[in-house]
C-alpha cells in the first residue's frame, strides 16, 4: 500500500512515457521546445512494465494512466499496453493524449487492452487552435476523437483549458459540441506548469467563470460528493442528464485532501505530486539489480513523505522545477 502521513492511499499511477510532444501549447512549453531527455535516461519498455507490475502486485495500484509529453510518440506504446493488460491483478488503463495520432492507433490500443482516453482540445476554432498550439493540426485531433469513440475507448473525455483573450468565450459552444458527439467535457483551470513561467493567478479563467458562462445556455445540476470520490473533477448533469460536464478547479478549489495519485516520470523518478520539488530515483535501483521488494520499499518511503497540498491558491506559490512534459499530466 502507498499511504502517506495524512492517511491518503495512492491507487492511481500516472506513467509518463516520454517528455517529447508534437505540439507547442503556450501554457506548457516555449515555441522552440525543450531540452529533451537523452534516450539512455528514459525507462525502457521492460523497465516500465516491471515498475507497473510492482505497483499493482505489491503496492495496491488499481489504475494506470499513460501520459507524456505525448504518449502516442512512444514507439512501443501498444506493446506496453498489451503487457500491462496481462498483469495480475489487471489495472484499469487510460491514456491522456493530444489526439493527433489517435486516428491510426485507436483500434490497436483498444485491442491491446486500453480502456479509455482523455484528449486535450481547447477550442473548436482552427485558427485559435493554431495560436494556442503553434501547430495546424486541429482536424487531426477531431479525427482522433472520432476514432477513439468508434474504437470503444469510452467514455472519451475531452480536457479543455480556457485562456483569457483566446478561447474563454467558447465554454458553451464546446459543451454543446461535446454533448452532440457523446464526449464528456472537462474544463481545467490553467495551472502554473509552463516552462517559461508566464502563468499569473490574477489573469486565469476560474471555475466560477466557467460555470457562469455555461449556465447562460445550460441547466447544470451538481452530482453529489459521493459520486465524485477522489476524482479531481466536480461534475454536473447537463440539462438533467445523462450527459455530464466536469470542472477541475486545481487552483481555486484544490482537491489535495482526496488525492490518490502517484507519478512516475519518463526517466524513472517517483513524484508524489505535479508540484513536488523532490523525486525518488527508481531507475537507478532497477539498473543496479534491486529486487522488486526493495523497489517497492523505496516507493512506499517516497509516498510516506507526500506533502499536505500544492498550495496553488497561494499568490507566493513556487512553480515546479521541471516542465509538465517531463513529469506527466
JSON list of N, CA and C in Angstrom, two decimals, residues 249-304:
[
{"chain": "A", "resi": 249, "resn": "UNK", "atom": "N", "xyz": [-10.97, 22.36, -10.67]},
{"chain": "A", "resi": 249, "resn": "UNK", "atom": "CA", "xyz": [-10.58, 23.67, -10.13]},
{"chain": "A", "resi": 249, "resn": "UNK", "atom": "C", "xyz": [-9.29, 23.53, -9.32]},
{"chain": "A", "resi": 250, "resn": "UNK", "atom": "N", "xyz": [-8.22, 23.18, -10.01]},
{"chain": "A", "resi": 250, "resn": "UNK", "atom": "CA", "xyz": [-6.95, 22.87, -9.34]},
{"chain": "A", "resi": 250, "resn": "UNK", "atom": "C", "xyz": [-6.41, 24.04, -8.54]},
{"chain": "A", "resi": 251, "resn": "UNK", "atom": "N", "xyz": [-6.70, 25.26, -8.97]},
{"chain": "A", "resi": 251, "resn": "UNK", "atom": "CA", "xyz": [-6.15, 26.44, -8.31]},
{"chain": "A", "resi": 251, "resn": "UNK", "atom": "C", "xyz": [-7.10, 27.00, -7.26]},
{"chain": "A", "resi": 252, "resn": "UNK", "atom": "N", "xyz": [-8.37, 27.23, -7.65]},
{"chain": "A", "resi": 252, "resn": "UNK", "atom": "CA", "xyz": [-9.29, 27.92, -6.75]},
{"chain": "A", "resi": 252, "resn": "UNK", "atom": "C", "xyz": [-9.97, 26.98, -5.75]},
{"chain": "A", "resi": 253, "resn": "UNK", "atom": "N", "xyz": [-10.10, 25.70, -6.09]},
{"chain": "A", "resi": 253, "resn": "UNK", "atom": "CA", "xyz": [-10.69, 24.73, -5.16]},
{"chain": "A", "resi": 253, "resn": "UNK", "atom": "C", "xyz": [-9.86, 23.45, -5.19]},
{"chain": "A", "resi": 254, "resn": "UNK", "atom": "N", "xyz": [-8.62, 23.49, -4.71]},
{"chain": "A", "resi": 254, "resn": "UNK", "atom": "CA", "xyz": [-7.72, 22.33, -4.82]},
{"chain": "A", "resi": 254, "resn": "UNK", "atom": "C", "xyz": [-8.29, 21.12, -4.09]},
{"chain": "A", "resi": 255, "resn": "UNK", "atom": "N", "xyz": [-7.99, 19.94, -4.63]},
{"chain": "A", "resi": 255, "resn": "UNK", "atom": "CA", "xyz": [-8.56, 18.69, -4.12]},
{"chain": "A", "resi": 255, "resn": "UNK", "atom": "C", "xyz": [-7.48, 17.81, -3.50]},
{"chain": "A", "resi": 256, "resn": "UNK", "atom": "N", "xyz": [-6.42, 18.44, -2.98]},
{"chain": "A", "resi": 256, "resn": "UNK", "atom": "CA", "xyz": [-5.28, 17.69, -2.47]},
{"chain": "A", "resi": 256, "resn": "UNK", "atom": "C", "xyz": [-5.66, 16.72, -1.35]},
{"chain": "A", "resi": 257, "resn": "UNK", "atom": "N", "xyz": [-6.64, 17.08, -0.55]},
{"chain": "A", "resi": 257, "resn": "UNK", "atom": "CA", "xyz": [-7.01, 16.24, 0.60]},
{"chain": "A", "resi": 257, "resn": "UNK", "atom": "C", "xyz": [-7.51, 14.87, 0.18]},
{"chain": "A", "resi": 258, "resn": "UNK", "atom": "N", "xyz": [-8.01, 14.75, -1.07]},
{"chain": "A", "resi": 258, "resn": "UNK", "atom": "CA", "xyz": [-8.53, 13.47, -1.54]},
{"chain": "A", "resi": 258, "resn": "UNK", "atom": "C", "xyz": [-7.63, 12.83, -2.60]},
{"chain": "A", "resi": 259, "resn": "UNK", "atom": "N", "xyz": [-6.43, 13.36, -2.78]},
{"chain": "A", "resi": 259, "resn": "UNK", "atom": "CA", "xyz": [-5.55, 12.88, -3.86]},
{"chain": "A", "resi": 259, "resn": "UNK", "atom": "C", "xyz": [-5.17, 11.41, -3.65]},
{"chain": "A", "resi": 260, "resn": "UNK", "atom": "N", "xyz": [-5.29, 10.61, -4.72]},
{"chain": "A", "resi": 260, "resn": "UNK", "atom": "CA", "xyz": [-4.93, 9.19, -4.64]},
{"chain": "A", "resi": 260, "resn": "UNK", "atom": "C", "xyz": [-3.90, 8.83, -5.71]},
{"chain": "A", "resi": 261, "resn": "UNK", "atom": "N", "xyz": [-3.04, 9.80, -6.11]},
{"chain": "A", "resi": 261, "resn": "UNK", "atom": "CA", "xyz": [-2.13, 9.59, -7.23]},
{"chain": "A", "resi": 261, "resn": "UNK", "atom": "C", "xyz": [-0.68, 9.44, -6.80]},
{"chain": "A", "resi": 262, "resn": "UNK", "atom": "N", "xyz": [0.02, 8.63, -7.56]},
{"chain": "A", "resi": 262, "resn": "UNK", "atom": "CA", "xyz": [1.47, 8.58, -7.52]},
{"chain": "A", "resi": 262, "resn": "UNK", "atom": "C", "xyz": [1.95, 8.68, -8.96]},
{"chain": "A", "resi": 263, "resn": "UNK", "atom": "N", "xyz": [3.11, 9.29, -9.16]},
{"chain": "A", "resi": 263, "resn": "UNK", "atom": "CA", "xyz": [3.55, 9.60, -10.52]},
{"chain": "A", "resi": 263, "resn": "UNK", "atom": "C", "xyz": [4.94, 9.04, -10.79]},
{"chain": "A", "resi": 264, "resn": "UNK", "atom": "N", "xyz": [5.10, 8.53, -12.01]},
{"chain": "A", "resi": 264, "resn": "UNK", "atom": "CA", "xyz": [6.39, 8.01, -12.46]},
{"chain": "A", "resi": 264, "resn": "UNK", "atom": "C", "xyz": [6.81, 8.80, -13.69]},
{"chain": "A", "resi": 265, "resn": "UNK", "atom": "N", "xyz": [7.94, 9.47, -13.62]},
{"chain": "A", "resi": 265, "resn": "UNK", "atom": "CA", "xyz": [8.41, 10.28, -14.74]},
{"chain": "A", "resi": 265, "resn": "UNK", "atom": "C", "xyz": [9.02, 9.39, -15.82]},
{"chain": "A", "resi": 266, "resn": "UNK", "atom": "N", "xyz": [9.22, 9.99, -16.99]},
{"chain": "A", "resi": 266, "resn": "UNK", "atom": "CA", "xyz": [9.76, 9.22, -18.11]},
{"chain": "A", "resi": 266, "resn": "UNK", "atom": "C", "xyz": [11.16, 8.70, -17.85]},
{"chain": "A", "resi": 267, "resn": "UNK", "atom": "N", "xyz": [11.88, 9.34, -16.92]},
{"chain": "A", "resi": 267, "resn": "UNK", "atom": "CA", "xyz": [13.23, 8.87, -16.58]},
{"chain": "A", "resi": 267, "resn": "UNK", "atom": "C", "xyz": [13.27, 8.12, -15.25]},
{"chain": "A", "resi": 268, "resn": "UNK", "atom": "N", "xyz": [12.11, 7.63, -14.80]},
{"chain": "A", "resi": 268, "resn": "UNK", "atom": "CA", "xyz": [12.08, 6.68, -13.70]},
{"chain": "A", "resi": 268, "resn": "UNK", "atom": "C", "xyz": [12.15, 7.27, -12.31]},
{"chain": "A", "resi": 269, "resn": "UNK", "atom": "N", "xyz": [11.60, 8.47, -12.13]},
{"chain": "A", "resi": 269, "resn": "UNK", "atom": "CA", "xyz": [11.57, 9.10, -10.82]},
{"chain": "A", "resi": 269, "resn": "UNK", "atom": "C", "xyz": [10.14, 9.08, -10.27]},
{"chain": "A", "resi": 270, "resn": "UNK", "atom": "N", "xyz": [9.98, 8.78, -9.00]},
{"chain": "A", "resi": 270, "resn": "UNK", "atom": "CA", "xyz": [8.68, 8.88, -8.35]},
{"chain": "A", "resi": 270, "resn": "UNK", "atom": "C", "xyz": [8.48, 10.33, -7.92]},
{"chain": "A", "resi": 271, "resn": "UNK", "atom": "N", "xyz": [7.33, 10.89, -8.30]},
{"chain": "A", "resi": 271, "resn": "UNK", "atom": "CA", "xyz": [6.91, 12.20, -7.82]},
{"chain": "A", "resi": 271, "resn": "UNK", "atom": "C", "xyz": [5.57, 12.04, -7.12]},
{"chain": "A", "resi": 272, "resn": "UNK", "atom": "N", "xyz": [5.47, 12.62, -5.95]},
{"chain": "A", "resi": 272, "resn": "UNK", "atom": "CA", "xyz": [4.24, 12.48, -5.18]},
{"chain": "A", "resi": 272, "resn": "UNK", "atom": "C", "xyz": [3.16, 13.45, -5.64]},
{"chain": "A", "resi": 273, "resn": "UNK", "atom": "N", "xyz": [3.54, 14.46, -6.46]},
{"chain": "A", "resi": 273, "resn": "UNK", "atom": "CA", "xyz": [2.62, 15.49, -6.90]},
{"chain": "A", "resi": 273, "resn": "UNK", "atom": "C", "xyz": [3.24, 16.17, -8.12]},
{"chain": "A", "resi": 274, "resn": "UNK", "atom": "N", "xyz": [2.38, 16.73, -9.01]},
{"chain": "A", "resi": 274, "resn": "UNK", "atom": "CA", "xyz": [2.90, 17.51, -10.13]},
{"chain": "A", "resi": 274, "resn": "UNK", "atom": "C", "xyz": [3.82, 18.62, -9.66]},
{"chain": "A", "resi": 275, "resn": "UNK", "atom": "N", "xyz": [3.55, 19.14, -8.45]},
{"chain": "A", "resi": 275, "resn": "UNK", "atom": "CA", "xyz": [4.26, 20.31, -7.96]},
{"chain": "A", "resi": 275, "resn": "UNK", "atom": "C", "xyz": [5.30, 19.96, -6.90]},
{"chain": "A", "resi": 276, "resn": "UNK", "atom": "N", "xyz": [5.60, 18.68, -6.74]},
{"chain": "A", "resi": 276, "resn": "UNK", "atom": "CA", "xyz": [6.62, 18.28, -5.78]},
{"chain": "A", "resi": 276, "resn": "UNK", "atom": "C", "xyz": [7.99, 18.78, -6.21]},
{"chain": "A", "resi": 277, "resn": "UNK", "atom": "N", "xyz": [8.81, 19.13, -5.24]},
{"chain": "A", "resi": 277, "resn": "UNK", "atom": "CA", "xyz": [10.17, 19.58, -5.52]},
{"chain": "A", "resi": 277, "resn": "UNK", "atom": "C", "xyz": [11.19, 18.46, -5.32]},
{"chain": "A", "resi": 278, "resn": "UNK", "atom": "N", "xyz": [10.71, 17.32, -4.81]},
{"chain": "A", "resi": 278, "resn": "UNK", "atom": "CA", "xyz": [11.62, 16.19, -4.58]},
{"chain": "A", "resi": 278, "resn": "UNK", "atom": "C", "xyz": [11.21, 15.01, -5.44]},
{"chain": "A", "resi": 279, "resn": "UNK", "atom": "N", "xyz": [12.20, 14.16, -5.78]},
{"chain": "A", "resi": 279, "resn": "UNK", "atom": "CA", "xyz": [11.95, 12.95, -6.54]},
{"chain": "A", "resi": 279, "resn": "UNK", "atom": "C", "xyz": [12.71, 11.79, -5.89]},
{"chain": "A", "resi": 280, "resn": "UNK", "atom": "N", "xyz": [12.22, 10.59, -6.12]},
{"chain": "A", "resi": 280, "resn": "UNK", "atom": "CA", "xyz": [12.89, 9.38, -5.65]},
{"chain": "A", "resi": 280, "resn": "UNK", "atom": "C", "xyz": [13.25, 8.54, -6.86]},
{"chain": "A", "resi": 281, "resn": "UNK", "atom": "N", "xyz": [14.51, 8.19, -7.00]},
{"chain": "A", "resi": 281, "resn": "UNK", "atom": "CA", "xyz": [15.01, 7.51, -8.18]},
{"chain": "A", "resi": 281, "resn": "UNK", "atom": "C", "xyz": [14.74, 6.00, -8.11]},
{"chain": "A", "resi": 282, "resn": "UNK", "atom": "N", "xyz": [13.89, 5.52, -9.00]},
{"chain": "A", "resi": 282, "resn": "UNK", "atom": "CA", "xyz": [13.69, 4.07, -9.13]},
{"chain": "A", "resi": 282, "resn": "UNK", "atom": "C", "xyz": [14.47, 3.49, -10.30]},
{"chain": "A", "resi": 283, "resn": "UNK", "atom": "N", "xyz": [14.80, 4.32, -11.29]},
{"chain": "A", "resi": 283, "resn": "UNK", "atom": "CA", "xyz": [15.57, 3.82, -12.43]},
{"chain": "A", "resi": 283, "resn": "UNK", "atom": "C", "xyz": [16.93, 3.30, -11.97]},
{"chain": "A", "resi": 284, "resn": "UNK", "atom": "N", "xyz": [17.59, 4.05, -11.09]},
{"chain": "A", "resi": 284, "resn": "UNK", "atom": "CA", "xyz": [18.88, 3.61, -10.59]},
{"chain": "A", "resi": 284, "resn": "UNK", "atom": "C", "xyz": [18.78, 2.28, -9.85]},
{"chain": "A", "resi": 285, "resn": "UNK", "atom": "N", "xyz": [17.70, 2.13, -9.06]},
{"chain": "A", "resi": 285, "resn": "UNK", "atom": "CA", "xyz": [17.51, 0.87, -8.34]},
{"chain": "A", "resi": 285, "resn": "UNK", "atom": "C", "xyz": [17.30, -0.28, -9.31]},
{"chain": "A", "resi": 286, "resn": "UNK", "atom": "N", "xyz": [16.49, -0.05, -10.35]},
{"chain": "A", "resi": 286, "resn": "UNK", "atom": "CA", "xyz": [16.27, -1.08, -11.36]},
{"chain": "A", "resi": 286, "resn": "UNK", "atom": "C", "xyz": [17.58, -1.52, -12.00]},
{"chain": "A", "resi": 287, "resn": "UNK", "atom": "N", "xyz": [18.37, -0.55, -12.41]},
{"chain": "A", "resi": 287, "resn": "UNK", "atom": "CA", "xyz": [19.57, -0.84, -13.19]},
{"chain": "A", "resi": 287, "resn": "UNK", "atom": "C", "xyz": [20.73, -1.32, -12.33]},
{"chain": "A", "resi": 288, "resn": "UNK", "atom": "N", "xyz": [20.59, -1.21, -11.02]},
{"chain": "A", "resi": 288, "resn": "UNK", "atom": "CA", "xyz": [21.63, -1.75, -10.13]},
{"chain": "A", "resi": 288, "resn": "UNK", "atom": "C", "xyz": [21.28, -3.14, -9.62]},
{"chain": "A", "resi": 289, "resn": "UNK", "atom": "N", "xyz": [20.15, -3.68, -10.09]},
{"chain": "A", "resi": 289, "resn": "UNK", "atom": "CA", "xyz": [19.79, -5.04, -9.74]},
{"chain": "A", "resi": 289, "resn": "UNK", "atom": "C", "xyz": [18.94, -5.20, -8.50]},
{"chain": "A", "resi": 290, "resn": "UNK", "atom": "N", "xyz": [18.29, -4.13, -8.04]},
{"chain": "A", "resi": 290, "resn": "UNK", "atom": "CA", "xyz": [17.47, -4.22, -6.83]},
{"chain": "A", "resi": 290, "resn": "UNK", "atom": "C", "xyz": [16.29, -5.16, -7.05]},
{"chain": "A", "resi": 291, "resn": "UNK", "atom": "N", "xyz": [15.92, -5.87, -6.01]},
{"chain": "A", "resi": 291, "resn": "UNK", "atom": "CA", "xyz": [14.78, -6.78, -6.06]},
{"chain": "A", "resi": 291, "resn": "UNK", "atom": "C", "xyz": [13.47, -5.98, -6.05]},
{"chain": "A", "resi": 292, "resn": "UNK", "atom": "N", "xyz": [12.39, -6.63, -6.48]},
{"chain": "A", "resi": 292, "resn": "UNK", "atom": "CA", "xyz": [11.10, -5.97, -6.51]},
{"chain": "A", "resi": 292, "resn": "UNK", "atom": "C", "xyz": [10.71, -5.43, -5.14]},
{"chain": "A", "resi": 293, "resn": "UNK", "atom": "N", "xyz": [10.98, -6.20, -4.08]},
{"chain": "A", "resi": 293, "resn": "UNK", "atom": "CA", "xyz": [10.60, -5.78, -2.74]},
{"chain": "A", "resi": 293, "resn": "UNK", "atom": "C", "xyz": [11.36, -4.53, -2.31]},
{"chain": "A", "resi": 294, "resn": "UNK", "atom": "N", "xyz": [12.60, -4.39, -2.73]},
{"chain": "A", "resi": 294, "resn": "UNK", "atom": "CA", "xyz": [13.38, -3.20, -2.39]},
{"chain": "A", "resi": 294, "resn": "UNK", "atom": "C", "xyz": [12.85, -1.98, -3.14]},
{"chain": "A", "resi": 295, "resn": "UNK", "atom": "N", "xyz": [12.50, -2.16, -4.40]},
{"chain": "A", "resi": 295, "resn": "UNK", "atom": "CA", "xyz": [11.93, -1.05, -5.16]},
{"chain": "A", "resi": 295, "resn": "UNK", "atom": "C", "xyz": [10.60, -0.62, -4.55]},
{"chain": "A", "resi": 296, "resn": "UNK", "atom": "N", "xyz": [9.79, -1.59, -4.16]},
{"chain": "A", "resi": 296, "resn": "UNK", "atom": "CA", "xyz": [8.51, -1.28, -3.50]},
{"chain": "A", "resi": 296, "resn": "UNK", "atom": "C", "xyz": [8.75, -0.52, -2.20]},
{"chain": "A", "resi": 297, "resn": "UNK", "atom": "N", "xyz": [9.77, -0.90, -1.44]},
{"chain": "A", "resi": 297, "resn": "UNK", "atom": "CA", "xyz": [10.08, -0.22, -0.18]},
{"chain": "A", "resi": 297, "resn": "UNK", "atom": "C", "xyz": [10.42, 1.25, -0.45]},
{"chain": "A", "resi": 298, "resn": "UNK", "atom": "N", "xyz": [11.25, 1.51, -1.45]},
{"chain": "A", "resi": 298, "resn": "UNK", "atom": "CA", "xyz": [11.62, 2.89, -1.78]},
{"chain": "A", "resi": 298, "resn": "UNK", "atom": "C", "xyz": [10.40, 3.70, -2.21]},
{"chain": "A", "resi": 299, "resn": "UNK", "atom": "N", "xyz": [9.52, 3.06, -2.95]},
{"chain": "A", "resi": 299, "resn": "UNK", "atom": "CA", "xyz": [8.31, 3.75, -3.43]},
{"chain": "A", "resi": 299, "resn": "UNK", "atom": "C", "xyz": [7.42, 4.10, -2.25]},
{"chain": "A", "resi": 300, "resn": "UNK", "atom": "N", "xyz": [7.25, 3.16, -1.31]},
{"chain": "A", "resi": 300, "resn": "UNK", "atom": "CA", "xyz": [6.45, 3.44, -0.11]},
{"chain": "A", "resi": 300, "resn": "UNK", "atom": "C", "xyz": [7.05, 4.60, 0.68]},
{"chain": "A", "resi": 301, "resn": "UNK", "atom": "N", "xyz": [8.34, 4.60, 0.83]},
{"chain": "A", "resi": 301, "resn": "UNK", "atom": "CA", "xyz": [9.01, 5.65, 1.60]},
{"chain": "A", "resi": 301, "resn": "UNK", "atom": "C", "xyz": [8.80, 7.02, 0.94]},
{"chain": "A", "resi": 302, "resn": "UNK", "atom": "N", "xyz": [8.88, 7.05, -0.39]},
{"chain": "A", "resi": 302, "resn": "UNK", "atom": "CA", "xyz": [8.66, 8.30, -1.12]},
{"chain": "A", "resi": 302, "resn": "UNK", "atom": "C", "xyz": [7.26, 8.83, -0.86]},
{"chain": "A", "resi": 303, "resn": "UNK", "atom": "N", "xyz": [6.27, 7.97, -0.94]},
{"chain": "A", "resi": 303, "resn": "UNK", "atom": "CA", "xyz": [4.88, 8.40, -0.77]},
{"chain": "A", "resi": 303, "resn": "UNK", "atom": "C", "xyz": [4.57, 8.76, 0.68]},
{"chain": "A", "resi": 304, "resn": "UNK", "atom": "N", "xyz": [5.26, 8.16, 1.62]},
{"chain": "A", "resi": 304, "resn": "UNK", "atom": "CA", "xyz": [5.04, 8.48, 3.03]},
{"chain": "A", "resi": 304, "resn": "UNK", "atom": "C", "xyz": [5.34, 9.96, 3.29]}
]
